[in-house]
Short mmCIF file of C-alpha atoms in Angstrom, two decimals:
data_model
loop_
_atom_site.label_atom_id
_atom_site.label_comp_id
_atom_site.label_asym_id
_atom_site.label_seq_id
_atom_site.Cartn_x
_atom_site.Cartn_y
_atom_site.Cartn_z
CA MET A 1 -61.42 92.90 -11.93
CA SER A 2 -57.76 93.65 -12.87
CA LYS A 3 -54.98 91.22 -14.39
CA PHE A 4 -52.28 91.53 -12.17
CA LEU A 5 -48.60 89.89 -12.89
CA VAL A 6 -47.18 89.88 -9.58
CA ALA A 7 -43.30 88.75 -9.12
CA GLY A 8 -41.51 88.69 -5.94
CA VAL A 9 -40.04 86.67 -3.11
CA THR A 10 -41.74 83.49 -1.59
CA GLN A 11 -40.28 82.39 1.73
CA ILE A 12 -41.02 79.95 4.81
CA GLU A 13 -41.90 82.29 7.84
CA THR A 14 -41.85 81.34 11.37
CA ILE A 15 -43.76 84.09 13.81
CA VAL A 16 -42.98 84.07 17.31
CA ARG A 17 -44.59 85.93 20.10
CA VAL A 18 -42.64 86.99 22.87
CA ASP A 19 -43.29 88.78 26.33
CA LYS A 20 -40.91 91.93 25.47
CA ILE A 21 -38.58 92.80 22.63
CA PRO A 22 -35.56 92.52 23.14
CA VAL A 23 -35.95 89.16 24.52
CA VAL A 24 -34.52 88.42 27.84
CA TYR A 25 -32.60 85.06 27.91
CA SER A 26 -33.91 81.92 29.36
CA PRO A 27 -33.07 78.25 28.64
CA ILE A 28 -36.47 77.60 27.54
CA THR A 29 -39.89 79.28 27.21
CA SER A 30 -42.99 77.54 26.81
CA ALA A 31 -46.32 79.19 25.50
CA SER A 32 -49.38 78.15 23.70
CA ASP A 33 -50.06 79.29 20.01
CA SER A 34 -47.34 81.66 20.16
CA ILE A 35 -45.39 80.09 17.04
CA PHE A 36 -46.70 79.79 13.65
CA THR A 37 -45.00 78.79 10.69
CA ALA A 38 -46.21 78.93 6.86
CA MET A 39 -45.32 79.98 3.42
CA GLY A 40 -45.10 83.81 3.04
CA GLY A 41 -43.14 86.78 1.33
CA ASP A 42 -44.43 90.15 0.36
CA ALA A 43 -45.25 89.05 -3.38
CA TYR A 44 -46.87 85.71 -2.00
CA ASN A 45 -48.99 87.81 0.30
CA GLU A 46 -50.00 90.37 -1.98
CA SER A 47 -51.08 87.93 -4.70
CA LEU A 48 -53.15 86.19 -2.28
CA ALA A 49 -54.82 89.36 -1.09
CA LEU A 50 -55.73 90.25 -4.76
CA LYS A 51 -57.01 86.66 -5.39
CA TRP A 52 -59.34 87.20 -2.15
CA LEU A 53 -60.26 90.60 -3.70
CA GLY A 54 -61.57 88.85 -6.83
CA ASP A 55 -58.57 89.75 -9.26
CA ASP A 56 -56.94 87.62 -11.98
CA VAL A 57 -53.25 86.90 -10.56
CA THR A 58 -50.13 85.29 -11.91
CA PHE A 59 -47.72 84.98 -9.46
CA MET A 60 -44.17 84.46 -10.36
CA SER A 61 -41.38 83.50 -8.02
CA ILE A 62 -38.43 81.10 -7.41
CA VAL A 63 -37.90 78.72 -4.52
CA GLY A 64 -35.72 75.90 -3.50
CA ARG A 65 -35.06 72.84 -5.63
CA ASN A 66 -36.72 70.77 -3.00
CA GLN A 67 -39.44 72.85 -2.05
CA ASP A 68 -42.78 71.08 -1.63
CA LEU A 69 -45.21 73.50 -3.73
CA SER A 70 -48.16 71.81 -2.14
CA LEU A 71 -47.46 74.28 0.84
CA ILE A 72 -48.24 77.36 -1.19
CA ASN A 73 -52.09 76.37 -1.08
CA PRO A 74 -53.03 74.91 2.65
CA GLN A 75 -55.89 72.65 2.39
CA ASP A 76 -57.93 74.77 4.94
CA ARG A 77 -57.87 78.07 2.67
CA LYS A 78 -60.60 78.78 0.37
CA ILE A 79 -58.65 80.19 -2.53
CA THR A 80 -55.50 79.02 -4.10
CA LEU A 81 -52.78 80.54 -6.33
CA SER A 82 -51.35 78.60 -9.39
CA THR A 83 -47.83 77.18 -8.85
CA GLN A 84 -47.05 76.92 -12.54
CA TYR A 85 -44.63 80.16 -12.44
CA ILE A 86 -43.12 79.25 -9.00
CA ILE A 87 -39.70 77.90 -10.24
CA PRO A 88 -37.88 75.60 -8.07
CA GLN A 89 -34.31 76.49 -8.74
CA MET A 90 -32.59 77.58 -5.89
CA GLU A 91 -30.65 75.93 -3.26
CA ALA A 92 -33.18 76.28 -0.80
CA THR A 93 -36.09 78.56 -0.31
CA PRO A 94 -35.50 81.89 1.79
CA THR A 95 -36.29 81.77 5.35
CA GLU A 96 -37.46 84.31 7.99
CA VAL A 97 -38.07 84.61 11.33
CA VAL A 98 -40.00 87.22 13.40
CA LEU A 99 -40.46 87.86 16.74
CA TYR A 100 -43.27 90.27 17.98
CA ASP A 101 -44.20 91.58 21.22
CA LYS A 102 -47.49 93.26 22.68
CA ASP A 103 -46.05 96.78 22.07
CA ARG A 104 -46.12 95.82 18.15
CA LYS A 105 -42.02 95.80 18.12
CA GLN A 106 -40.53 93.21 15.69
CA GLN A 107 -37.28 91.86 15.38
CA ILE A 108 -36.79 89.96 11.87
CA PHE A 109 -34.13 87.54 11.24
CA GLU A 110 -33.76 86.67 7.34
CA ASP A 111 -32.05 84.24 5.60
CA ILE A 112 -32.26 84.70 1.79
CA LYS A 113 -30.20 81.70 0.85
CA ASP A 114 -28.82 82.27 -2.73
CA LEU A 115 -31.64 84.53 -3.95
CA ARG A 116 -29.27 87.54 -5.30
CA GLU A 117 -27.75 84.82 -7.37
CA ASN A 118 -30.81 83.53 -9.25
CA VAL A 119 -32.52 84.93 -12.39
CA TYR A 120 -35.89 84.20 -13.53
CA ASP A 121 -36.52 82.41 -16.91
CA MET A 122 -38.17 85.78 -18.83
CA SER A 123 -39.01 83.64 -21.75
CA MET A 124 -42.24 82.62 -20.00
CA VAL A 125 -43.24 86.32 -19.27
CA ALA A 126 -44.00 88.02 -22.20
CA PRO A 127 -46.93 87.02 -23.24
CA ILE A 128 -48.42 87.22 -19.47
CA ALA A 129 -46.94 90.61 -19.40
CA GLU A 130 -48.77 91.66 -22.47
CA ALA A 131 -52.29 90.37 -20.89
CA CYS A 132 -52.06 92.08 -17.63
CA ASP A 133 -53.16 95.46 -16.35
CA MET A 134 -50.39 96.05 -14.10
CA MET A 135 -47.54 94.30 -12.72
CA VAL A 136 -46.54 94.36 -9.02
CA LEU A 137 -42.96 94.01 -8.05
CA ALA A 138 -40.84 93.18 -5.11
CA ASN A 139 -37.16 94.79 -5.26
CA ALA A 140 -35.64 91.83 -5.26
CA ASN A 141 -32.72 91.26 -7.98
CA PHE A 142 -34.56 88.56 -9.78
CA CYS A 143 -37.33 90.98 -10.68
CA ARG A 144 -35.07 93.89 -12.14
CA PRO A 145 -35.88 92.15 -15.80
CA PHE A 146 -39.47 92.49 -15.17
CA ALA A 147 -39.39 96.15 -14.47
CA LYS A 148 -37.83 96.48 -18.10
CA GLU A 149 -40.58 94.34 -19.57
CA ALA A 150 -43.38 96.50 -18.24
CA ALA A 151 -41.42 99.61 -19.42
CA ALA A 152 -41.25 98.21 -22.86
CA ARG A 153 -44.91 97.12 -23.19
CA LYS A 154 -46.10 100.50 -21.17
CA LYS A 155 -47.79 98.56 -18.60
CA PRO A 156 -47.81 100.55 -14.99
CA ILE A 157 -45.69 99.11 -12.30
CA ALA A 158 -46.28 98.93 -8.61
CA VAL A 159 -43.33 98.28 -6.28
CA ASN A 160 -43.24 97.40 -2.59
CA ILE A 161 -39.82 98.71 -1.58
CA ARG A 162 -40.82 97.60 1.85
CA THR A 163 -37.93 98.98 4.11
CA TYR A 164 -36.12 102.19 2.82
CA ASN A 165 -32.18 102.71 2.97
CA ARG A 166 -31.10 105.97 1.81
CA GLU A 167 -27.47 104.29 1.19
CA LYS A 168 -28.86 101.80 -0.82
CA GLU A 169 -31.26 104.00 -3.04
CA LYS A 170 -28.81 103.56 -5.91
CA TYR A 171 -29.52 100.05 -5.67
CA ASN A 172 -33.19 100.70 -6.17
CA THR A 173 -33.31 102.87 -9.00
CA ASP A 174 -34.22 100.06 -11.70
CA PHE A 175 -37.52 99.92 -9.82
CA LEU A 176 -37.93 103.63 -8.56
CA GLU A 177 -37.73 105.38 -12.06
CA PRO A 178 -40.53 103.48 -13.61
CA ALA A 179 -43.00 103.07 -10.92
CA LYS A 180 -46.51 104.41 -10.95
CA VAL A 181 -47.14 103.52 -7.42
CA LEU A 182 -44.55 102.82 -4.62
CA TYR A 183 -45.10 101.87 -1.01
CA PHE A 184 -42.59 102.42 1.62
CA SER A 185 -42.50 101.59 5.52
CA ASP A 186 -41.49 104.13 7.74
CA ASP A 187 -39.22 101.79 9.64
CA ASN A 188 -35.64 103.21 10.04
CA LEU A 189 -36.79 106.15 7.74
CA GLY A 190 -34.30 108.38 9.21
CA GLU A 191 -35.75 111.84 7.94
CA ASP A 192 -38.92 113.67 8.09
CA PRO A 193 -41.64 111.76 6.39
CA TYR A 194 -43.20 114.53 4.29
CA GLU A 195 -39.83 115.94 3.12
CA PHE A 196 -39.04 112.18 2.17
CA ILE A 197 -42.25 111.88 -0.13
CA ASP A 198 -41.31 115.29 -1.74
CA ARG A 199 -38.16 114.01 -2.46
CA MET A 200 -39.14 110.94 -4.13
CA ALA A 201 -41.76 112.11 -5.82
CA GLY A 202 -39.64 115.24 -6.83
CA THR A 203 -36.45 112.91 -8.05
CA TYR A 204 -38.34 109.98 -9.79
CA GLY A 205 -42.04 111.55 -10.60
CA THR A 206 -43.89 108.92 -9.35
CA ASP A 207 -47.97 109.06 -9.45
CA ILE A 208 -48.66 107.46 -6.28
CA ILE A 209 -46.82 107.14 -2.81
CA ILE A 210 -47.97 105.45 -0.18
CA LEU A 211 -45.80 105.61 3.31
CA GLY A 212 -46.78 103.10 5.99
CA GLN A 213 -46.38 104.47 9.44
CA GLY A 214 -47.88 101.46 11.41
CA ARG A 215 -50.20 102.08 14.36
CA GLU A 216 -50.11 106.07 13.32
CA GLY A 217 -51.54 105.07 9.68
CA LEU A 218 -49.81 106.47 6.60
CA ILE A 219 -49.42 109.11 4.26
CA LEU A 220 -50.60 109.35 0.91
CA TYR A 221 -49.28 111.08 -2.11
CA ASP A 222 -51.06 111.56 -5.35
CA LYS A 223 -49.36 113.56 -7.91
CA ALA A 224 -52.59 114.12 -10.55
CA GLN A 225 -54.73 115.25 -7.40
CA ASP A 226 -52.00 117.33 -5.70
CA LEU A 227 -52.60 115.32 -2.73
CA ARG A 228 -50.31 114.77 0.41
CA VAL A 229 -52.31 113.65 3.26
CA HIS A 230 -52.12 111.60 6.59
CA TYR A 231 -54.77 108.93 7.42
CA LYS A 232 -55.06 107.40 10.68
CA THR A 233 -55.67 103.70 10.93
CA VAL A 234 -59.27 102.26 11.62
CA LYS A 235 -60.17 99.79 13.99
CA THR A 236 -62.50 96.39 12.98
CA ASN A 237 -60.50 93.63 15.01
CA GLU A 238 -58.40 93.28 17.88
CA VAL A 239 -54.73 93.31 17.07
CA VAL A 240 -53.43 89.75 17.08
CA ASN A 241 -50.41 90.41 14.80
CA THR A 242 -49.23 93.32 12.45
CA ILE A 243 -47.09 91.41 10.48
CA GLY A 244 -47.91 91.37 6.86
CA ALA A 245 -50.37 94.49 7.24
CA GLY A 246 -48.31 96.65 4.72
CA ASN A 247 -48.75 93.90 2.26
CA ALA A 248 -52.57 93.73 2.80
CA LEU A 249 -52.95 97.45 2.31
CA PHE A 250 -50.68 97.61 -0.72
CA ALA A 251 -52.52 94.94 -2.83
CA CYS A 252 -56.00 96.48 -1.55
CA PHE A 253 -55.10 99.92 -2.62
CA LEU A 254 -53.89 98.70 -6.04
CA HIS A 255 -57.35 96.38 -6.43
CA TYR A 256 -59.54 99.67 -5.84
CA TYR A 257 -56.93 102.14 -7.39
CA MET A 258 -57.19 99.77 -10.86
CA GLU A 259 -61.09 100.27 -11.05
CA ASN A 260 -61.19 104.10 -11.44
CA GLY A 261 -57.92 105.60 -10.55
CA ASP A 262 -59.47 107.31 -7.23
CA SER A 263 -56.61 107.16 -4.87
CA VAL A 264 -58.77 108.26 -1.88
CA ASN A 265 -61.15 105.62 -1.97
CA ALA A 266 -58.70 103.08 -2.56
CA ILE A 267 -56.64 103.99 0.36
CA LYS A 268 -59.79 104.10 2.47
CA ASN A 269 -60.30 100.74 1.76
CA ALA A 270 -57.17 99.42 2.06
CA LEU A 271 -57.23 100.75 5.73
CA LEU A 272 -59.99 98.64 6.51
CA PHE A 273 -58.47 95.76 4.61
CA ALA A 274 -55.46 96.13 6.87
CA SER A 275 -57.13 96.47 9.91
CA TYR A 276 -59.16 93.48 9.59
CA LYS A 277 -56.06 91.67 8.60
CA ILE A 278 -54.14 92.17 11.69
CA GLY A 279 -56.68 90.42 13.75
CA TYR A 280 -55.01 87.00 12.59
CA MET A 281 -52.03 85.20 13.05
CA GLY A 282 -49.86 84.92 10.01
CA THR A 283 -48.83 87.23 7.07
CA SER A 284 -51.30 85.33 4.45
CA ASN A 285 -54.35 85.10 6.70
CA GLY A 286 -57.17 87.37 7.48
CA PHE A 287 -58.10 88.93 4.35
CA MET A 288 -61.71 90.33 3.50
CA THR A 289 -63.54 89.94 0.38
CA THR A 290 -65.04 92.90 -1.29
CA ASP A 291 -68.80 92.13 0.21
CA GLN A 292 -66.99 92.06 3.59
CA LEU A 293 -65.11 95.31 2.99
CA GLU A 294 -68.73 96.92 2.04
CA GLN A 295 -70.15 95.62 5.08
CA TRP A 296 -67.24 97.48 7.29
CA ARG A 297 -67.40 100.35 5.26
CA ASN A 298 -71.06 100.71 6.29
CA LEU A 299 -70.65 99.96 9.62
CA ILE A 300 -67.99 102.44 10.09
CA TRP A 301 -69.15 105.22 8.09
CA GLY A 302 -72.56 104.65 7.80
CA ILE A 303 -73.02 104.75 4.29
CA LYS A 304 -73.38 102.94 1.11
CA LYS A 305 -70.47 101.71 -1.35
CA SER A 306 -72.15 104.17 -4.09
CA GLU A 307 -72.40 107.11 -1.67
CA PHE A 308 -68.80 106.43 -0.08
CA ASP A 309 -67.21 106.41 -3.61
CA SER A 310 -68.92 109.43 -4.92
CA ASN A 311 -67.87 111.39 -1.48
CA SER A 312 -64.34 110.12 -1.47
#
């Protein structure tokens, strides 16, 4: 078990299943079980996933002044996140609407409200930062001081950059430069994925880079192991919704990587974790426990955990 300080965005997410993107105009469309609304956000989802895997998680975020914090922990969910460090200070909680179709195409509408203008009270952070094993950050404006706090205390940083935009790279240097682990999605990447990884590694000296490639799998770069390899996806569940799969994969990777620094073992577990998660609706549903992961690992590769770890 590791101690993680996770800082990032909490938002209200509405996910809508449509026949095809782009959507054909119709005055009204009626479809059962096609709309799902819940709390979400990259950092929120990563915190839940880490907690499911048994880690000690302190989640720090900001939401709207009138936000009902009880929605952070639905009554039917087995694990809970502490709301002690989720500060209701914004005019309203960020909101996102995601349309998706059977071909896994997505169209996202987001309204971050006044997120860029808000700052987090860092006076609460120091003792928790000192005690944590790793900080997991979103690249939101209010998270920039967290990166400096981690660097000052020599704590490793993992950052979910999410969608990369080369024109905006300069705005992310506060996160790119100190990060030990970086996660990107290849959505709108605009360059060869291997050249992108080489450029990121060469520019920032990052230890671990994960480039998510959707249904094609991912590329893992590990500087210490001189490794740059593509991994295909694995199948556990029938695909229901792929939204949030990257958050789940990133969190699971960090859980196992922090155990012993074995990136290959960690990424294989993360691929399993994400493949199971996409069988559920909603970004914060469908997480496996470590015991369930071992069962699926034995089923797919036919080996026990100890053998799997030694052969990775």
